[in-house]
């Protein structure tokens, strides 16, 4: 029935994870780019690229996300654009919590190249001739659909050392038809549940454990792990990250990142340990992430004014 794309560095693609994550950061604007290349050892590699921009205005968070995904011999291509909107609010009973319910609206375009595929009709009983006509009549090679999703996040500041961010979201709620034939093939609803924490160990080290669970139709994915952040240089605002992720029954991923001021760059690699190992030779997916944050200039507030008589 088909599945949505997925990322190993899921915390570095926050809008795809939950519309409530749009604008949920201390700076004013954020730009994120991601790239993933998977199964190059096994078949035609699955290649995915993503770009997002998000910002905030007063209590509102908003963001745009677009991705391009191409898989298989038929170069099945998916292009999707998404608009996300949420609003932050704090309840009087829980002042240490900030809730952000949000909505996601996306436009999905899928296309396949039939000329790149081979069919049984090209086998004449003796040999297979890839140049022979396939005698197949295709009704269409592309499809456009609208998708709708919702989500909510909770930012919880427990203490000076501990803070958490959690969320639950649901995408493809309208079950768009993604079939290329007259047969209706409904896109399954994708559920996402995540929690990530931050623990300040000391002035140099911060631990960031997290997990994510996704389910779409009969397919599901559980990831556990985290990162450790080390402040390499306070003067130059340089921070280094290193961590490990475990994807249930599939892969172990190594993750490293570098941050200097507003720039963040991460890299990860999946070491496959599933039943596909005889074909994959333990090689899984290679992934890159890049983030740049922008803070608007805020003029210094003048608390006391000097009397003109003394100038």
mmCIF file of C-alpha atoms in Angstrom:
data_model
loop_
_atom_site.group_PDB
_atom_site.id
_atom_site.type_symbol
_atom_site.label_atom_id
_atom_site.label_comp_id
_atom_site.label_asym_id
_atom_site.label_seq_id
_atom_site.Cartn_x
_atom_site.Cartn_y
_atom_site.Cartn_z
ATOM 1 C CA UNK A 1 0.000 0.000 0.000
ATOM 2 C CA UNK A 2 3.033 2.290 0.283
ATOM 3 C CA UNK A 3 4.574 4.196 3.152
ATOM 4 C CA UNK A 4 5.636 7.731 3.935
ATOM 5 C CA UNK A 5 9.330 8.601 4.049
ATOM 6 C CA UNK A 6 11.292 8.301 7.294
ATOM 7 C CA UNK A 7 14.478 9.722 8.827
ATOM 8 C CA UNK A 8 17.124 8.464 11.218
ATOM 9 C CA UNK A 9 17.823 12.012 12.455
ATOM 10 C CA UNK A 10 14.136 12.531 13.220
ATOM 11 C CA UNK A 11 14.833 15.293 15.752
ATOM 12 C CA UNK A 12 16.489 17.286 12.957
ATOM 13 C CA UNK A 13 13.365 17.254 10.774
ATOM 14 C CA UNK A 14 10.869 18.509 13.384
ATOM 15 C CA UNK A 15 8.049 19.775 11.122
ATOM 16 C CA UNK A 16 7.781 16.404 9.360
ATOM 17 C CA UNK A 17 7.503 14.870 12.826
ATOM 18 C CA UNK A 18 4.719 17.097 14.170
ATOM 19 C CA UNK A 19 3.077 20.375 13.017
ATOM 20 C CA UNK A 20 3.274 21.541 16.640
ATOM 21 C CA UNK A 21 7.062 21.800 16.252
ATOM 22 C CA UNK A 22 6.807 24.736 13.826
ATOM 23 C CA UNK A 23 8.239 27.830 15.496
ATOM 24 C CA UNK A 24 9.040 25.942 18.720
ATOM 25 C CA UNK A 25 12.574 27.276 19.254
ATOM 26 C CA UNK A 26 14.125 30.283 20.977
ATOM 27 C CA UNK A 27 15.380 32.058 17.833
ATOM 28 C CA UNK A 28 13.110 33.845 15.340
ATOM 29 C CA UNK A 29 13.538 31.866 12.089
ATOM 30 C CA UNK A 30 14.883 28.437 11.172
ATOM 31 C CA UNK A 31 15.944 26.773 7.909
ATOM 32 C CA UNK A 32 16.552 23.005 7.756
ATOM 33 C CA UNK A 33 17.764 20.765 4.899
ATOM 34 C CA UNK A 34 17.984 16.954 4.982
ATOM 35 C CA UNK A 35 19.251 14.291 2.589
ATOM 36 C CA UNK A 36 19.050 10.489 2.842
ATOM 37 C CA UNK A 37 20.424 7.735 0.583
ATOM 38 C CA UNK A 38 19.411 4.163 1.453
ATOM 39 C CA UNK A 39 19.886 0.593 0.131
ATOM 40 C CA UNK A 40 22.571 1.453 -2.438
ATOM 41 C CA UNK A 41 24.163 -1.928 -1.720
ATOM 42 C CA UNK A 42 20.902 -3.828 -2.382
ATOM 43 C CA UNK A 43 19.106 -2.178 -5.315
ATOM 44 C CA UNK A 44 18.496 1.184 -6.949
ATOM 45 C CA UNK A 45 19.026 3.458 -3.934
ATOM 46 C CA UNK A 46 16.159 5.207 -2.202
ATOM 47 C CA UNK A 47 17.020 8.903 -2.370
ATOM 48 C CA UNK A 48 15.197 11.536 -0.296
ATOM 49 C CA UNK A 49 15.761 15.276 0.058
ATOM 50 C CA UNK A 50 13.852 17.693 2.284
ATOM 51 C CA UNK A 51 13.765 21.438 2.945
ATOM 52 C CA UNK A 52 11.821 23.366 5.580
ATOM 53 C CA UNK A 53 11.412 26.883 6.905
ATOM 54 C CA UNK A 54 9.566 27.873 10.052
ATOM 55 C CA UNK A 55 9.124 30.928 12.232
ATOM 56 C CA UNK A 56 6.728 32.444 14.773
ATOM 57 C CA UNK A 57 4.640 35.520 15.421
ATOM 58 C CA UNK A 58 3.451 36.205 18.961
ATOM 59 C CA UNK A 59 1.855 32.900 20.075
ATOM 60 C CA UNK A 60 1.593 31.468 16.554
ATOM 61 C CA UNK A 61 4.069 29.111 14.918
ATOM 62 C CA UNK A 62 4.069 28.469 11.174
ATOM 63 C CA UNK A 63 6.225 26.591 8.715
ATOM 64 C CA UNK A 64 6.666 25.204 5.207
ATOM 65 C CA UNK A 65 8.133 21.814 4.311
ATOM 66 C CA UNK A 66 8.840 20.219 0.944
ATOM 67 C CA UNK A 67 10.479 16.894 0.082
ATOM 68 C CA UNK A 68 11.443 14.862 -2.988
ATOM 69 C CA UNK A 69 11.700 11.073 -2.815
ATOM 70 C CA UNK A 70 12.695 8.630 -5.592
ATOM 71 C CA UNK A 71 12.783 4.836 -5.303
ATOM 72 C CA UNK A 72 13.142 1.677 -7.379
ATOM 73 C CA UNK A 73 13.738 0.716 -11.007
ATOM 74 C CA UNK A 74 10.641 2.603 -12.128
ATOM 75 C CA UNK A 75 11.930 5.777 -10.497
ATOM 76 C CA UNK A 76 8.756 6.164 -8.463
ATOM 77 C CA UNK A 77 8.929 9.832 -7.514
ATOM 78 C CA UNK A 78 7.059 11.615 -4.732
ATOM 79 C CA UNK A 79 7.037 15.395 -4.354
ATOM 80 C CA UNK A 80 5.154 16.823 -1.416
ATOM 81 C CA UNK A 81 4.705 20.335 -0.045
ATOM 82 C CA UNK A 82 3.211 21.025 3.369
ATOM 83 C CA UNK A 83 1.960 24.071 5.257
ATOM 84 C CA UNK A 84 1.913 23.907 9.057
ATOM 85 C CA UNK A 85 0.286 26.152 11.654
ATOM 86 C CA UNK A 86 0.037 25.950 15.442
ATOM 87 C CA UNK A 87 -0.685 28.110 18.471
ATOM 88 C CA UNK A 88 1.132 28.040 21.806
ATOM 89 C CA UNK A 89 -0.729 28.372 25.085
ATOM 90 C CA UNK A 90 -0.071 27.798 28.781
ATOM 91 C CA UNK A 91 -2.660 26.522 31.268
ATOM 92 C CA UNK A 92 -2.842 28.171 34.669
ATOM 93 C CA UNK A 93 -2.765 24.768 36.395
ATOM 94 C CA UNK A 94 0.470 23.737 34.627
ATOM 95 C CA UNK A 95 2.558 26.880 34.133
ATOM 96 C CA UNK A 96 5.698 24.837 33.408
ATOM 97 C CA UNK A 97 4.048 23.299 30.302
ATOM 98 C CA UNK A 98 3.659 24.920 26.879
ATOM 99 C CA UNK A 99 1.151 23.187 24.572
ATOM 100 C CA UNK A 100 1.138 23.664 20.788
ATOM 101 C CA UNK A 101 -1.781 22.078 18.862
ATOM 102 C CA UNK A 102 -1.257 22.339 15.113
ATOM 103 C CA UNK A 103 -2.558 21.425 11.672
ATOM 104 C CA UNK A 104 -0.765 20.168 8.562
ATOM 105 C CA UNK A 105 -2.053 20.536 4.983
ATOM 106 C CA UNK A 106 -0.044 18.943 2.179
ATOM 107 C CA UNK A 107 -0.157 18.511 -1.588
ATOM 108 C CA UNK A 108 1.281 15.185 -2.770
ATOM 109 C CA UNK A 109 2.430 14.426 -6.335
ATOM 110 C CA UNK A 110 3.515 10.909 -7.376
ATOM 111 C CA UNK A 111 4.897 9.801 -10.745
ATOM 112 C CA UNK A 112 6.320 6.574 -12.138
ATOM 113 C CA UNK A 113 8.353 5.909 -15.294
ATOM 114 C CA UNK A 114 6.784 2.807 -16.885
ATOM 115 C CA UNK A 115 9.464 2.641 -19.605
ATOM 116 C CA UNK A 116 12.069 1.740 -16.967
ATOM 117 C CA UNK A 117 10.194 -1.436 -15.925
ATOM 118 C CA UNK A 118 10.265 -4.932 -17.473
ATOM 119 C CA UNK A 119 7.260 -7.262 -17.847
ATOM 120 C CA UNK A 120 6.506 -10.975 -18.452
ATOM 121 C CA UNK A 121 5.333 -10.229 -22.000
ATOM 122 C CA UNK A 122 8.948 -9.438 -22.929
ATOM 123 C CA UNK A 123 9.821 -13.107 -22.387
ATOM 124 C CA UNK A 124 8.973 -15.097 -25.542
ATOM 125 C CA UNK A 125 9.377 -18.556 -24.017
ATOM 126 C CA UNK A 126 13.072 -18.853 -24.838
ATOM 127 C CA UNK A 127 14.776 -15.578 -23.974
ATOM 128 C CA UNK A 128 13.996 -12.305 -22.290
ATOM 129 C CA UNK A 129 14.102 -9.360 -24.701
ATOM 130 C CA UNK A 130 14.019 -5.982 -22.886
ATOM 131 C CA UNK A 131 13.448 -4.209 -26.235
ATOM 132 C CA UNK A 132 10.262 -6.158 -27.011
ATOM 133 C CA UNK A 133 6.905 -4.366 -26.486
ATOM 134 C CA UNK A 134 5.370 -5.045 -23.086
ATOM 135 C CA UNK A 135 1.759 -4.904 -24.435
ATOM 136 C CA UNK A 136 0.662 -3.084 -21.299
ATOM 137 C CA UNK A 137 -1.876 -0.245 -21.387
ATOM 138 C CA UNK A 138 -1.313 2.233 -18.580
ATOM 139 C CA UNK A 139 -4.082 4.599 -17.590
ATOM 140 C CA UNK A 140 -1.822 7.200 -16.003
ATOM 141 C CA UNK A 141 1.712 7.726 -14.766
ATOM 142 C CA UNK A 142 1.058 10.450 -12.179
ATOM 143 C CA UNK A 143 -1.264 11.303 -9.331
ATOM 144 C CA UNK A 144 -1.970 14.442 -7.261
ATOM 145 C CA UNK A 145 -3.572 14.297 -3.805
ATOM 146 C CA UNK A 146 -4.364 16.492 -0.835
ATOM 147 C CA UNK A 147 -3.383 15.287 2.635
ATOM 148 C CA UNK A 148 -4.396 16.572 6.065
ATOM 149 C CA UNK A 149 -2.718 16.036 9.427
ATOM 150 C CA UNK A 150 -2.935 17.254 13.015
ATOM 151 C CA UNK A 151 -0.664 17.147 16.034
ATOM 152 C CA UNK A 152 0.098 18.557 19.452
ATOM 153 C CA UNK A 153 3.361 19.023 21.361
ATOM 154 C CA UNK A 154 4.126 19.714 25.009
ATOM 155 C CA UNK A 155 7.289 21.468 26.198
ATOM 156 C CA UNK A 156 7.819 20.739 29.878
ATOM 157 C CA UNK A 157 10.481 22.569 31.907
ATOM 158 C CA UNK A 158 10.780 20.308 34.940
ATOM 159 C CA UNK A 159 13.781 21.993 36.570
ATOM 160 C CA UNK A 160 16.952 23.913 35.764
ATOM 161 C CA UNK A 161 18.547 20.650 34.653
ATOM 162 C CA UNK A 162 15.670 18.667 33.145
ATOM 163 C CA UNK A 163 13.358 19.622 30.266
ATOM 164 C CA UNK A 164 11.219 17.495 27.944
ATOM 165 C CA UNK A 165 9.420 17.880 24.646
ATOM 166 C CA UNK A 166 6.764 15.347 23.659
ATOM 167 C CA UNK A 167 4.156 15.094 20.954
ATOM 168 C CA UNK A 168 1.639 12.975 19.107
ATOM 169 C CA UNK A 169 0.536 13.528 15.521
ATOM 170 C CA UNK A 170 -1.519 11.911 12.778
ATOM 171 C CA UNK A 171 -1.095 12.424 9.034
ATOM 172 C CA UNK A 172 -3.099 11.427 5.909
ATOM 173 C CA UNK A 173 -6.334 11.656 7.875
ATOM 174 C CA UNK A 174 -8.369 12.025 4.671
ATOM 175 C CA UNK A 175 -6.868 8.745 3.277
ATOM 176 C CA UNK A 176 -5.988 10.073 -0.230
ATOM 177 C CA UNK A 177 -6.172 7.677 -3.177
ATOM 178 C CA UNK A 178 -2.662 7.044 -4.530
ATOM 179 C CA UNK A 179 -3.488 4.319 -7.061
ATOM 180 C CA UNK A 180 -2.393 4.714 -10.685
ATOM 181 C CA UNK A 181 -5.255 2.491 -11.957
ATOM 182 C CA UNK A 182 -9.012 2.522 -11.525
ATOM 183 C CA UNK A 183 -8.459 0.484 -8.376
ATOM 184 C CA UNK A 184 -8.565 2.708 -5.276
ATOM 185 C CA UNK A 185 -5.390 2.438 -3.157
ATOM 186 C CA UNK A 186 -5.851 4.474 0.004
ATOM 187 C CA UNK A 187 -2.820 5.994 1.691
ATOM 188 C CA UNK A 188 -2.693 4.745 5.274
ATOM 189 C CA UNK A 189 -2.833 7.108 8.231
ATOM 190 C CA UNK A 190 0.615 7.671 9.742
ATOM 191 C CA UNK A 191 0.815 8.019 13.535
ATOM 192 C CA UNK A 192 3.824 9.494 15.277
ATOM 193 C CA UNK A 193 4.674 9.608 18.980
ATOM 194 C CA UNK A 194 7.914 11.095 20.317
ATOM 195 C CA UNK A 195 9.635 12.323 23.462
ATOM 196 C CA UNK A 196 13.033 13.953 23.764
ATOM 197 C CA UNK A 197 14.700 15.116 26.926
ATOM 198 C CA UNK A 198 17.560 17.394 27.874
ATOM 199 C CA UNK A 199 19.629 16.962 31.020
ATOM 200 C CA UNK A 200 22.319 19.510 31.901
ATOM 201 C CA UNK A 201 25.090 17.403 33.417
ATOM 202 C CA UNK A 202 27.461 20.325 33.980
ATOM 203 C CA UNK A 203 28.641 23.486 32.242
ATOM 204 C CA UNK A 204 30.196 21.468 29.388
ATOM 205 C CA UNK A 205 27.972 18.392 28.927
ATOM 206 C CA UNK A 206 24.275 17.982 28.085
ATOM 207 C CA UNK A 207 22.572 14.594 27.585
ATOM 208 C CA UNK A 208 19.668 14.378 25.097
ATOM 209 C CA UNK A 209 17.836 11.003 25.256
ATOM 210 C CA UNK A 210 14.802 10.494 23.006
ATOM 211 C CA UNK A 211 12.563 7.973 21.285
ATOM 212 C CA UNK A 212 10.102 7.921 18.399
ATOM 213 C CA UNK A 213 7.388 5.444 17.473
ATOM 214 C CA UNK A 214 5.702 5.557 14.061
ATOM 215 C CA UNK A 215 2.915 3.366 12.696
ATOM 216 C CA UNK A 216 1.386 3.383 9.220
ATOM 217 C CA UNK A 217 -1.004 0.589 8.336
ATOM 218 C CA UNK A 218 0.689 -2.706 9.188
ATOM 219 C CA UNK A 219 4.145 -1.104 9.227
ATOM 220 C CA UNK A 220 5.702 0.282 12.381
ATOM 221 C CA UNK A 221 9.041 1.705 13.504
ATOM 222 C CA UNK A 222 10.527 2.206 16.967
ATOM 223 C CA UNK A 223 13.710 4.217 17.506
ATOM 224 C CA UNK A 224 15.545 4.603 20.821
ATOM 225 C CA UNK A 225 18.746 6.450 21.578
ATOM 226 C CA UNK A 226 20.137 9.879 22.110
ATOM 227 C CA UNK A 227 22.973 12.351 21.781
ATOM 228 C CA UNK A 228 25.580 13.806 24.122
ATOM 229 C CA UNK A 229 26.489 17.450 23.566
ATOM 230 C CA UNK A 230 29.912 18.788 24.540
ATOM 231 C CA UNK A 231 30.751 22.494 24.629
ATOM 232 C CA UNK A 232 34.087 22.471 22.844
ATOM 233 C CA UNK A 233 34.678 26.233 22.847
ATOM 234 C CA UNK A 234 32.649 28.820 24.751
ATOM 235 C CA UNK A 235 34.498 31.677 23.052
ATOM 236 C CA UNK A 236 33.684 30.506 19.503
ATOM 237 C CA UNK A 237 30.315 28.950 20.480
ATOM 238 C CA UNK A 238 31.351 25.501 19.166
ATOM 239 C CA UNK A 239 29.495 22.392 20.319
ATOM 240 C CA UNK A 240 30.086 18.771 19.325
ATOM 241 C CA UNK A 241 27.490 15.971 19.338
ATOM 242 C CA UNK A 242 27.815 12.206 19.338
ATOM 243 C CA UNK A 243 25.229 9.490 19.791
ATOM 244 C CA UNK A 244 23.718 6.148 18.954
ATOM 245 C CA UNK A 245 20.250 5.112 17.699
ATOM 246 C CA UNK A 246 18.611 1.684 17.659
ATOM 247 C CA UNK A 247 15.822 0.952 15.167
ATOM 248 C CA UNK A 248 13.890 -2.131 16.259
ATOM 249 C CA UNK A 249 14.679 -5.256 14.196
ATOM 250 C CA UNK A 250 16.406 -3.186 11.514
ATOM 251 C CA UNK A 251 19.502 -1.103 12.207
ATOM 252 C CA UNK A 252 21.949 0.550 14.554
ATOM 253 C CA UNK A 253 22.771 4.157 13.615
ATOM 254 C CA UNK A 254 25.795 6.273 14.504
ATOM 255 C CA UNK A 255 25.165 10.022 14.678
ATOM 256 C CA UNK A 256 27.657 12.908 14.881
ATOM 257 C CA UNK A 257 27.073 16.664 14.606
ATOM 258 C CA UNK A 258 28.890 19.996 14.721
ATOM 259 C CA UNK A 259 27.381 23.291 15.819
ATOM 260 C CA UNK A 260 28.905 26.760 15.684
ATOM 261 C CA UNK A 261 26.658 29.670 16.544
ATOM 262 C CA UNK A 262 23.603 29.556 14.272
ATOM 263 C CA UNK A 263 24.957 26.698 12.096
ATOM 264 C CA UNK A 264 24.321 22.996 12.796
ATOM 265 C CA UNK A 265 25.448 20.075 10.606
ATOM 266 C CA UNK A 266 24.789 16.404 11.349
ATOM 267 C CA UNK A 267 25.693 13.069 9.760
ATOM 268 C CA UNK A 268 24.482 9.538 10.481
ATOM 269 C CA UNK A 269 24.877 6.041 9.062
ATOM 270 C CA UNK A 270 22.591 3.028 9.553
ATOM 271 C CA UNK A 271 24.284 -0.336 10.124
ATOM 272 C CA UNK A 272 21.696 -2.892 9.016
ATOM 273 C CA UNK A 273 21.220 -6.055 11.128
ATOM 274 C CA UNK A 274 17.838 -7.273 9.807
ATOM 275 C CA UNK A 275 17.133 -10.373 7.696
ATOM 276 C CA UNK A 276 18.313 -8.353 4.698
ATOM 277 C CA UNK A 277 21.959 -8.613 5.839
ATOM 278 C CA UNK A 278 22.913 -11.285 3.189
ATOM 279 C CA UNK A 279 22.024 -8.728 0.506
ATOM 280 C CA UNK A 280 22.814 -5.482 2.326
ATOM 281 C CA UNK A 281 26.124 -6.655 3.820
ATOM 282 C CA UNK A 282 25.097 -4.597 6.909
ATOM 283 C CA UNK A 283 25.011 -1.385 4.847
ATOM 284 C CA UNK A 284 21.888 0.684 5.376
ATOM 285 C CA UNK A 285 21.301 4.418 4.955
ATOM 286 C CA UNK A 286 23.531 7.488 4.831
ATOM 287 C CA UNK A 287 21.953 10.733 6.042
ATOM 288 C CA UNK A 288 22.879 14.422 6.306
ATOM 289 C CA UNK A 289 21.152 17.293 8.088
ATOM 290 C CA UNK A 290 21.799 21.034 8.097
ATOM 291 C CA UNK A 291 20.186 23.770 10.189
ATOM 292 C CA UNK A 292 20.562 27.532 10.271
ATOM 293 C CA UNK A 293 18.758 29.766 12.765
ATOM 294 C CA UNK A 294 18.255 33.526 12.539
ATOM 295 C CA UNK A 295 17.686 35.972 15.382
ATOM 296 C CA UNK A 296 16.269 39.391 14.626
ATOM 297 C CA UNK A 297 18.120 42.407 15.969
ATOM 298 C CA UNK A 298 16.482 43.605 19.162
ATOM 299 C CA UNK A 299 17.414 47.151 20.240
ATOM 300 C CA UNK A 300 18.624 47.512 23.798
ATOM 301 C CA UNK A 301 15.887 48.702 26.098
ATOM 302 C CA UNK A 302 16.581 52.026 27.830
ATOM 303 C CA UNK A 303 15.453 51.677 31.411
ATOM 304 C CA UNK A 304 16.593 55.098 32.722
ATOM 305 C CA UNK A 305 16.718 58.311 30.711
ATOM 306 C CA UNK A 306 19.249 61.050 31.478
ATOM 307 C CA UNK A 307 17.823 64.501 32.212
ATOM 308 C CA UNK A 308 18.725 66.953 29.364
ATOM 309 C CA UNK A 309 19.843 69.564 31.930
ATOM 310 C CA UNK A 310 22.898 67.459 32.739
ATOM 311 C CA UNK A 311 23.969 66.734 29.125
#
